[in-house]
Coordinates of C-alpha atoms in Angstrom, one line a residue:
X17 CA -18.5 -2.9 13.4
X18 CA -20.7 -5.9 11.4
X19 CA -20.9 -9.4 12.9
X20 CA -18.4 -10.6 11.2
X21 CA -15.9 -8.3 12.4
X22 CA -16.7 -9.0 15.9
X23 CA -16.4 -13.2 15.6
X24 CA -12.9 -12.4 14.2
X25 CA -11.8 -10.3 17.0
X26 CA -13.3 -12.8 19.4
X27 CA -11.4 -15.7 18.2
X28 CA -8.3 -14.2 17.5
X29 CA -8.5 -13.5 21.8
X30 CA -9.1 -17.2 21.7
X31 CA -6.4 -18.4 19.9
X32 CA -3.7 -15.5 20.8
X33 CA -2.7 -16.9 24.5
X34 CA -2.1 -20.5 23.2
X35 CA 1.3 -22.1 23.6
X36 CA 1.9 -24.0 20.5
X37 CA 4.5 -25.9 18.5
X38 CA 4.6 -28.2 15.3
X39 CA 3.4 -30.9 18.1
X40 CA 1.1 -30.6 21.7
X41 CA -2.0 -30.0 23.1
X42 CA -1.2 -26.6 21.9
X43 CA -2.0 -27.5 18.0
X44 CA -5.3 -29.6 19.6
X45 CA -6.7 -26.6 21.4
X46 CA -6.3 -24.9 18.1
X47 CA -8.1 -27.2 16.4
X48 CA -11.0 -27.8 18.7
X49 CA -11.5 -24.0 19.1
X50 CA -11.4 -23.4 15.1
X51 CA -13.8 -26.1 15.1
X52 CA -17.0 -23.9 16.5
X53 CA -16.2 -21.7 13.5
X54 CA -15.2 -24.4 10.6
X55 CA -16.6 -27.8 10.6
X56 CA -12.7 -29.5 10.7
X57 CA -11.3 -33.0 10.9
X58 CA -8.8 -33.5 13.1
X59 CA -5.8 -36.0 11.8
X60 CA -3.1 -37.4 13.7
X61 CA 0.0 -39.0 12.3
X62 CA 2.8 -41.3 15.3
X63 CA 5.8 -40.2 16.1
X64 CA 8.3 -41.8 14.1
X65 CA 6.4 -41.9 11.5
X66 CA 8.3 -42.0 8.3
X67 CA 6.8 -38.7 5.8
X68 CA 9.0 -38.8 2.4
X69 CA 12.7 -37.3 3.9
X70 CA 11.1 -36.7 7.1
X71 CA 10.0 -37.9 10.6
X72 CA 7.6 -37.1 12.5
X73 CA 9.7 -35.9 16.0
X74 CA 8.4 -36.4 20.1
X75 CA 5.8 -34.7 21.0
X76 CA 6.9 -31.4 23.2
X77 CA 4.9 -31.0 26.2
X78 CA 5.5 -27.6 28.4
X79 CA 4.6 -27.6 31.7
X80 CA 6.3 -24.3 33.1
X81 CA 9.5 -22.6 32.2
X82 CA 11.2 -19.7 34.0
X83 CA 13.9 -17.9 35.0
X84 CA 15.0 -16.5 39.0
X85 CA 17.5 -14.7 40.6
X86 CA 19.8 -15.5 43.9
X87 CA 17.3 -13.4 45.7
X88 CA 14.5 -15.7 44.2
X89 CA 12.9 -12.9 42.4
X90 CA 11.2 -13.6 38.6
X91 CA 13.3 -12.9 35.8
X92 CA 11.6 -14.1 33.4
X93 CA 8.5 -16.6 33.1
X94 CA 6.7 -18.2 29.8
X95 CA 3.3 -17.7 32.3
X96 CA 3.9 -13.7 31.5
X97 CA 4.5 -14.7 27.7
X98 CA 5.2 -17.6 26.1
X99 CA 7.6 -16.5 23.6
X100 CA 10.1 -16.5 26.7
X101 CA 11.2 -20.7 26.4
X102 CA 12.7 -21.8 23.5
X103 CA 9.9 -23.9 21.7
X104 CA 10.9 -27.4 22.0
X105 CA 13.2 -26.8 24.8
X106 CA 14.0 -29.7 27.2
X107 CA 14.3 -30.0 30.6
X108 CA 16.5 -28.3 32.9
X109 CA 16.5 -27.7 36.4
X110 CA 19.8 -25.8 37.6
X111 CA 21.9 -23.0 38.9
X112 CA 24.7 -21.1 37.3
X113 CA 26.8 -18.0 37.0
X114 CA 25.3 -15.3 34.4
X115 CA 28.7 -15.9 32.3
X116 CA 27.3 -19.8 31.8
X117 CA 24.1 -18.4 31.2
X118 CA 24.4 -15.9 28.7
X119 CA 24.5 -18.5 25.8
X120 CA 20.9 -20.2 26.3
X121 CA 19.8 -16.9 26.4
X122 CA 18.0 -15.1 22.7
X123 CA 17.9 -11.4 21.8
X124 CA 17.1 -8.9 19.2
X125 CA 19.5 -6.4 19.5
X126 CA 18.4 -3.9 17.1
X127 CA 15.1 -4.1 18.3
X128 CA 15.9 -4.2 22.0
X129 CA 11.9 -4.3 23.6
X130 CA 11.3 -7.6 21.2
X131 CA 11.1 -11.0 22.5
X132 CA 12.3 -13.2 20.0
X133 CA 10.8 -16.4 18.7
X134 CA 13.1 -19.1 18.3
X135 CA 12.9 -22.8 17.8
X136 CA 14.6 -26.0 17.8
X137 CA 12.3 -28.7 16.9
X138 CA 15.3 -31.3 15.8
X139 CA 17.8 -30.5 17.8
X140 CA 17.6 -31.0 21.7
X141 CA 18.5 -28.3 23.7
X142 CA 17.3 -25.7 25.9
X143 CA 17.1 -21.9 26.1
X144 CA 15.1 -18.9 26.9
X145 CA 14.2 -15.5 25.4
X146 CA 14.1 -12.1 26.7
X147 CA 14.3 -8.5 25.2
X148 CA 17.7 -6.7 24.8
X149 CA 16.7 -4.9 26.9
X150 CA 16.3 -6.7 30.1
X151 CA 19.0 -9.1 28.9
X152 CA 21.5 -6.0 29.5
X153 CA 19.9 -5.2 32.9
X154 CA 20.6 -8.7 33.9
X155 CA 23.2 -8.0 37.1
X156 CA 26.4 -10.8 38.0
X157 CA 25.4 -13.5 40.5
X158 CA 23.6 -17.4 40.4
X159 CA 20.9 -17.4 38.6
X160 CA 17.8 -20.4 38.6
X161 CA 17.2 -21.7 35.5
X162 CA 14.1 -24.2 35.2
X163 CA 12.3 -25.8 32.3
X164 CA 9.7 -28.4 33.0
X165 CA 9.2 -30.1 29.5
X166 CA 8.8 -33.3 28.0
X167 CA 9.4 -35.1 24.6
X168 CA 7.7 -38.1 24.5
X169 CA 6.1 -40.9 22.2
X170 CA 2.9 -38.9 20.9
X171 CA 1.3 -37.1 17.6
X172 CA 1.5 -34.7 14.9
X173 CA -2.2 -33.2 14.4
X174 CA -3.6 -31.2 11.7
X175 CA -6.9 -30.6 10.6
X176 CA -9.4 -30.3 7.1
X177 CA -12.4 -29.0 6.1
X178 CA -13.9 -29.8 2.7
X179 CA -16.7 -27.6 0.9
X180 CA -18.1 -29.4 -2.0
X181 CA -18.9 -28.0 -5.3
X182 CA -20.6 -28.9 -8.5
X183 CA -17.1 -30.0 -9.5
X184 CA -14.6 -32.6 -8.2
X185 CA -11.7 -30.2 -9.5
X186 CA -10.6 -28.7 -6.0
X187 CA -9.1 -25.1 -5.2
X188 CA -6.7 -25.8 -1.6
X189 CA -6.2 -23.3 0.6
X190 CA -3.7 -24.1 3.0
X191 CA -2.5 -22.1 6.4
X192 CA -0.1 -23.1 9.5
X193 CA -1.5 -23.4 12.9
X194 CA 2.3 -23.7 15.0
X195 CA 3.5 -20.4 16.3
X196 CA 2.7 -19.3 19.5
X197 CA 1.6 -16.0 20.2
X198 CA 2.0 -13.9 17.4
X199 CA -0.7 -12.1 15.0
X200 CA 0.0 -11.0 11.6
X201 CA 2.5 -14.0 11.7
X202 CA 0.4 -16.6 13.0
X203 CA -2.9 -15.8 13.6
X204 CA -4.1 -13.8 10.2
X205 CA -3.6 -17.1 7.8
X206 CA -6.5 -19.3 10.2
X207 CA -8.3 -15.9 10.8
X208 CA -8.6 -15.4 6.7
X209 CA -9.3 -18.7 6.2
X210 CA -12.0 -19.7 8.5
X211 CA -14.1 -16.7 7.4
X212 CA -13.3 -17.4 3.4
X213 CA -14.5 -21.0 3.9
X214 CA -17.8 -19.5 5.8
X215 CA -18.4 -16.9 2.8
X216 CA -18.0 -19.2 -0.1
X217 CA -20.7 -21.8 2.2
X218 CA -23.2 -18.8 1.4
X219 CA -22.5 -18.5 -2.3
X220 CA -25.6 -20.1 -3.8
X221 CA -23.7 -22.4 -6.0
X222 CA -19.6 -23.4 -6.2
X223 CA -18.1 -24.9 -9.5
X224 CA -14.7 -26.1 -7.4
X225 CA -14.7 -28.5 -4.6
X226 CA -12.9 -26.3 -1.5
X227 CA -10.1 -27.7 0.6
X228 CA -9.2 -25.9 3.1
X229 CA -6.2 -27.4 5.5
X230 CA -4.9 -26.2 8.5
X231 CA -0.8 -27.9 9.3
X232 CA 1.9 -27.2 11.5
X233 CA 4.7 -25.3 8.9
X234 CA 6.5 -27.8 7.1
X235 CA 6.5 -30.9 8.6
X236 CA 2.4 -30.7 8.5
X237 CA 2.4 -29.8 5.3
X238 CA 4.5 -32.7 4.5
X239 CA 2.4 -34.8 6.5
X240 CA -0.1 -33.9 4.6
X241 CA 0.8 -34.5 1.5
X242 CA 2.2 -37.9 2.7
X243 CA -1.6 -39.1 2.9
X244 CA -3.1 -37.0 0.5
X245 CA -0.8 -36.2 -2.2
X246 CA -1.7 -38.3 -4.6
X247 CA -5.5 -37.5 -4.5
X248 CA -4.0 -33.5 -4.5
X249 CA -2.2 -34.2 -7.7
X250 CA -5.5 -35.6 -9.5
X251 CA -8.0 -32.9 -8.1
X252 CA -6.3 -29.9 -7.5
X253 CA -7.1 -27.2 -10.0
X254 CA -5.5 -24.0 -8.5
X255 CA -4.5 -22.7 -4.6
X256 CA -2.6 -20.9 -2.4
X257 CA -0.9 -20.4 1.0
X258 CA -2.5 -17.6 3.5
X259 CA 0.0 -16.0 5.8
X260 CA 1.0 -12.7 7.2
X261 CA -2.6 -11.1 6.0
X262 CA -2.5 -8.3 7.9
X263 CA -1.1 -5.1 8.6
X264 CA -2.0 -1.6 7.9
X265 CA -1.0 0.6 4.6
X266 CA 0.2 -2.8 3.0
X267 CA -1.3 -4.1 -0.4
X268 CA -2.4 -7.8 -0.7
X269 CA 0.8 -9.6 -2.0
X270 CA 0.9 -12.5 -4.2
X271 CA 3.9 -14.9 -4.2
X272 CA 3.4 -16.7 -8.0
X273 CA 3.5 -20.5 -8.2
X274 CA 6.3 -22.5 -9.4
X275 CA 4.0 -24.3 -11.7
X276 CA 3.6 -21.6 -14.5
X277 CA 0.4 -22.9 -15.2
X278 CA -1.6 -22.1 -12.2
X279 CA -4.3 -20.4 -12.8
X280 CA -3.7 -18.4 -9.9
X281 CA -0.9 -16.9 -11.7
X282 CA -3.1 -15.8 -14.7
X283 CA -5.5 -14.6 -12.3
X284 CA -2.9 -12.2 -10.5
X285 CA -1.2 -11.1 -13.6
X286 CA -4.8 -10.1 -15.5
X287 CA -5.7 -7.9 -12.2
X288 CA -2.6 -6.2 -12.1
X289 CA -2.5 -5.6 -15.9
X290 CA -6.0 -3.9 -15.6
X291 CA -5.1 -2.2 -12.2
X292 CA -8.4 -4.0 -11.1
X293 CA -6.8 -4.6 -7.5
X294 CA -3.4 -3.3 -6.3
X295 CA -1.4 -6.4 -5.7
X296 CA 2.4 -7.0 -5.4
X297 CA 3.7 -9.9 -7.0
X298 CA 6.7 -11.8 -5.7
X299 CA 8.5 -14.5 -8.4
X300 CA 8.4 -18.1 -6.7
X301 CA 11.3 -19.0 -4.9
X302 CA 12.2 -22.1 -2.7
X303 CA 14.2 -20.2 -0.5
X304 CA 12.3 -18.8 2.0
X305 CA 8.3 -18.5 2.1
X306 CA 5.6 -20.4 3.7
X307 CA 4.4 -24.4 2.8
X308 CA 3.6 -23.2 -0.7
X309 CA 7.4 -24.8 -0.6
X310 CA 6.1 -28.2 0.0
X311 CA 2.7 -28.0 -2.4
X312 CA 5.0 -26.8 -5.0
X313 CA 7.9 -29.4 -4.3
X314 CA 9.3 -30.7 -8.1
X315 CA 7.4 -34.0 -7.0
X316 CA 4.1 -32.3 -7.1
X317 CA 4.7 -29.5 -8.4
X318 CA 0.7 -28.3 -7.5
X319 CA -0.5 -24.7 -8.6
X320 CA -0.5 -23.3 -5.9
X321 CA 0.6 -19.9 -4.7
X322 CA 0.5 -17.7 -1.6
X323 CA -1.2 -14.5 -0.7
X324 CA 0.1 -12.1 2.1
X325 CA 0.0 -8.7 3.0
X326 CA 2.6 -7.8 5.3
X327 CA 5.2 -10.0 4.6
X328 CA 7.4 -11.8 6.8
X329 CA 11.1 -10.8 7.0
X330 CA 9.5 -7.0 6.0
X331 CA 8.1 -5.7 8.9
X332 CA 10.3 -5.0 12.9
X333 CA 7.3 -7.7 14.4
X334 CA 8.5 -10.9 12.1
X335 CA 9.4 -13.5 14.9
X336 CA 8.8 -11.6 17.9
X337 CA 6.6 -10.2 20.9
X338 CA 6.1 -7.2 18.5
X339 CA 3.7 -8.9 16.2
X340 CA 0.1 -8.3 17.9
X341 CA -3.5 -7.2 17.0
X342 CA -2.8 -3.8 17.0
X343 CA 0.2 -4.1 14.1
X344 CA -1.8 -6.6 12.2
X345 CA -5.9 -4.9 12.7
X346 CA -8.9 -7.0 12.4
X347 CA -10.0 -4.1 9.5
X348 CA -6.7 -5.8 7.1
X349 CA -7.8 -9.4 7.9
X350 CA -11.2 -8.3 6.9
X351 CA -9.5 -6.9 3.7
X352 CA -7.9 -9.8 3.0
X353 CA -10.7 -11.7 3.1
X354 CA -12.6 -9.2 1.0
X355 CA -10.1 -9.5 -1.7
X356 CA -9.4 -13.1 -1.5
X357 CA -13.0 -14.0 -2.3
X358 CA -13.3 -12.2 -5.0
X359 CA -10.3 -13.4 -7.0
X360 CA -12.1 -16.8 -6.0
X361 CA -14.9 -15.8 -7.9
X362 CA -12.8 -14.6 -10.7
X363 CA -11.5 -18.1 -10.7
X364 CA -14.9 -19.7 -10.3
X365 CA -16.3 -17.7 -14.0
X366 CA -12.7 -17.9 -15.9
X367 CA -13.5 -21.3 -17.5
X368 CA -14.1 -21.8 -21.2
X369 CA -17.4 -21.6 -22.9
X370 CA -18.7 -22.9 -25.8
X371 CA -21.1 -21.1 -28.1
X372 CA -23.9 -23.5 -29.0
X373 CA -25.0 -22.0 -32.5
X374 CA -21.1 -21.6 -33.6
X375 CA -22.1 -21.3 -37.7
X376 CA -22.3 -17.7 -38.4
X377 CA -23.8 -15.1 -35.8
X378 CA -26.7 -15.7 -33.6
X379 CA -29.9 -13.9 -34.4
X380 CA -29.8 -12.1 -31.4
X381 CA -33.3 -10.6 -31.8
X382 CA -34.9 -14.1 -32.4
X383 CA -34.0 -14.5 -28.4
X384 CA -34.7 -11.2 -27.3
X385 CA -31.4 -10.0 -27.2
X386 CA -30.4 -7.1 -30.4
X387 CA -31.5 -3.2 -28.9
X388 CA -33.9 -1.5 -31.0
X389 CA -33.4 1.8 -31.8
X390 CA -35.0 4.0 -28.7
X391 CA -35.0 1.4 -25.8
X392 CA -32.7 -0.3 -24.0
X393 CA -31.6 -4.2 -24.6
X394 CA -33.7 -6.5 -23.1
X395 CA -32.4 -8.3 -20.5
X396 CA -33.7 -10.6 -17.6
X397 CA -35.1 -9.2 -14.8
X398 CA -32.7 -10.4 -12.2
X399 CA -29.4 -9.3 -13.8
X400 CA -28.0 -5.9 -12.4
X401 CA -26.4 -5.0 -16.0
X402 CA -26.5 -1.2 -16.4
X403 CA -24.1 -0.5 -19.4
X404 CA -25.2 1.3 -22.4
X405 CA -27.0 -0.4 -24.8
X406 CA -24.4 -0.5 -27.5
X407 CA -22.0 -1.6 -25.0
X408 CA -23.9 -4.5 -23.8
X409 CA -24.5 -5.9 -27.6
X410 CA -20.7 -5.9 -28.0
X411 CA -19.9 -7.9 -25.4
X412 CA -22.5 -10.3 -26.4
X413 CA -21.0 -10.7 -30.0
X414 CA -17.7 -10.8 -28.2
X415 CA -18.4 -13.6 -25.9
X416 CA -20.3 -15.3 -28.6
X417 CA -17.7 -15.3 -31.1
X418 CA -14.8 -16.0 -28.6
X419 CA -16.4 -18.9 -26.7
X420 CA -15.1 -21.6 -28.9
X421 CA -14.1 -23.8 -26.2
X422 CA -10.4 -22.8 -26.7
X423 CA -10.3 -18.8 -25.2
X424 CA -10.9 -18.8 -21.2
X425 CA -13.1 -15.5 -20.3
X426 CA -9.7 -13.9 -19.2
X427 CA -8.4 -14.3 -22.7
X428 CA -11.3 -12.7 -24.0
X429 CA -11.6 -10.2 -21.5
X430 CA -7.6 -9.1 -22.5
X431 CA -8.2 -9.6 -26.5
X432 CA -11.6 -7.5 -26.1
X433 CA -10.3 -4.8 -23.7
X434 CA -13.5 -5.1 -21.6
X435 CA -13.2 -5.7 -17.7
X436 CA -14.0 -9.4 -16.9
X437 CA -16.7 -8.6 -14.9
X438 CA -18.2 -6.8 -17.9
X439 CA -19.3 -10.6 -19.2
X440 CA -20.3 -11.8 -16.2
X441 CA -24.2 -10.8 -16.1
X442 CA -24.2 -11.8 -20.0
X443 CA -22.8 -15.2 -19.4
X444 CA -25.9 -15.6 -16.9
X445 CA -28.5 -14.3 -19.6
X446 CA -26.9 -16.1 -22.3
X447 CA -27.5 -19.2 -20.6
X448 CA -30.6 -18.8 -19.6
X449 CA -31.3 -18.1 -23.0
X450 CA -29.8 -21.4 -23.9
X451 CA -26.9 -19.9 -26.0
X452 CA -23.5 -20.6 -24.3
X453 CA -22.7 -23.4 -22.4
X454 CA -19.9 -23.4 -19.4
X455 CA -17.5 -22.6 -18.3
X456 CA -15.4 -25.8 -18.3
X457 CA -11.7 -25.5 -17.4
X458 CA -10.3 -27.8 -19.7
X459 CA -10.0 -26.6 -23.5
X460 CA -13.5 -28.3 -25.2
X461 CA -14.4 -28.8 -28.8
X462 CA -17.1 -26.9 -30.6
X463 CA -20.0 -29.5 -31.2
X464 CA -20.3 -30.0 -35.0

């Protein structure tokens, strides 16, 4: 068990026990907790606020919500799990048959020890949520119903944290901090992300600017995109949405981008052509999904997609008290991570390059670069490039001929039939050698 392992098991106990909602002190706490691992700025938009179609709703504020008998003893009690009020739910404070209280009460039938999750953000009403279960144990006679909540005049909160690179061309990675209790659901997007944004702060050097946002579900993400959509639509190179990331004996999936020019799209469908990683792709849909919905809206239309690995609506825990650590394992968010960062880096070299001596071949032994006969191809100390020597001249004429400032390095890689990562330790030497210049991820002319 590495450090790293141990910080995301420790703030996933943090964050587990936390009441939240797409408003409240709930999101807040979130924020300030992910704070001591991600430098974030907090952003708070009125209720009332007008966001495009939307509005930002009242504030819910939960004080104590349970549930007693005519004997007085506990039935239920959001204090044993939160999950067991309605989110938003308001106030109510009376006492009725179990025939009038049967229809404020939620189940899951077919999965009778679940606790569902259900919500009703713009709609006001009140409710609680119990498994099958207990629901069927419940006996006749007055039972105690009492809320204590509030929606008031208050805020809408989410949070950013930007990591600059050489470029101003950003990469956003976006994830939803607004259901309570819940792991792969919940907890594995801000997990993933909080650990991505501390591994790509060790890289020694980052081409993209990183944005990395943390909303309530929807209406954050709209918020969001309220204030800075414009500046999204200008910067934003490629992205993606991080949810439901863990969960064992399930591949990373990838959920493509409406814009068919993402270059997150090209990314996936070159690593899955190779069999480089094992991915399952899902086609873009506005249906259902995650707030890749809202980045992807026909207004923006941003290149973004999402990554997931146990997806919701797939797996007996979606929505309920049967989503925890255990189903979702800190090994998978680890994973996740793992995998994530290196298609970032994948993204990071898949530019275009330009050769700088375009007019016929280089004279590759003039820089210390054609084999001779016996010994290996001279190469820079610090690269780690073990191929055969034969091997490692092709790709350099490859690259060479191919960086014309119109082929990205994926495009070579699939028109050569060597693995992208085969060119990466050239790339390096043939810069230093002051051969190739890049990569730049807009099509470039060759200098003349």
């Amino acid at each position: 068990m590495n450090k790293e392992y141990e910080l995301i098991d420790q703030l996933f106990d943090e964050l587990f026990p936390i009441t939240r909602s797409i408003t409240g002190e709930g999101v807040r706490k979130t924020i300030s907790i992910l704070k001591k691992y991600i430098p974030l700025e907090m952003f708070s938009v009125k209720t009332g606020t007008k966001v495009f179609d939307w509005e930002i709703p009242k504030e819910w504020v939960i004080r104590e919500a349970w549930i007693k008998d005519e004997e007085g003893n506990e039935i239920v009690n959001m204090k044993n799990h939160n999950l067991h009020v309605l989110n938003y739910s308001i106030p109510v404070n009376k006492k009725m048959s179990l025939e009038e209280l049967k229809p404020f009460i939620h189940t899951i039938p077919h999965l009778p020890e679940a606790i569902p999750y259900v919500t009703s953000y713009y709609k006001e009403r009140w409710g609680f949520c119990m498994s099958y279960n207990q629901f069927k144990s419940l006996k006749q006679g007055i039972y105690h119903v009492f809320i204590d909540s509030e929606l008031k005049n208050g805020e809408l909160n989410y949070a950013h944290a930007i990591l600059p690179g050489k470029s101003d061309k950003e990469i956003l990675i976006s994830t939803y901090i607004c259901h309570p209790s819940m792991a792969n659901n919940e907890l594995s997007g801000p997990l993933v992300a909080a650990f991505l944004y501390n591994r790509l702060k060790k890289w020694k050097e980052r081409n993209f600017t990183y944005r990395f946002v943390f909303v309530p579900e929807t209406i954050g993400s709209i918020a969001y995109l309220h204030r800075f959509g414009e500046h999204l639509r200008k910067h934003v190179y490629s992205g993606f949405v991080l949810t439901c990331l863990g969960g064992k004996n399930y591949p990373l999936s990838f959920k493509r981008s409406r814009n068919k020019n993402a270059p997150i799209n090209k990314i996936v469908d070159y690593l899955m052509s190779t069999g480089e990683m094992d991915i399952v792709v899902r086609p873009f849909t506005p249906i259902n999904g995650s707030d890749e919905r809202q980045y992807c809206s026909p207004g923006f239309n941003l290149p973004i997609g999402q990554f997931a690995r146990m997806v919701y609506g797939q797996y007996d825990g979606y929505h309920n008290s049967l989503d925890t650590k255990e189903v979702m394992t800190i090994e998978k968010i680890v994973d996740s991570i793992d995998e994530i960062e290196r298609i970032l880096k994948i993204q990071e070299w898949n530019g275009y390059y330009v050769n700088v001596n375009p007019f016929g071949e280089v004279k590759l032994d003039k820089h210390g670069l054609y084999p001779d006969m016996n010994t290996p191809l001279n190469r820079d100390a610090s690269t780690n490039f073990k191929r055969d020597q034969r091997k490692q001249l092709n790709v350099i004429l490859t690259l060479l001929n191919y960086s014309d400032g119109e082929h990205s390095l994926l495009d070579i890689a699939e028109i050569s039939g060597y693995c992208f990562h085969d060119f990466v330790d050239m790339i390096q030497l043939l810069k230093r050698k002051g051969l190739l210049e890049g990569p730049y991820y807009e099509k470039r002319s060759l200098s003349v």
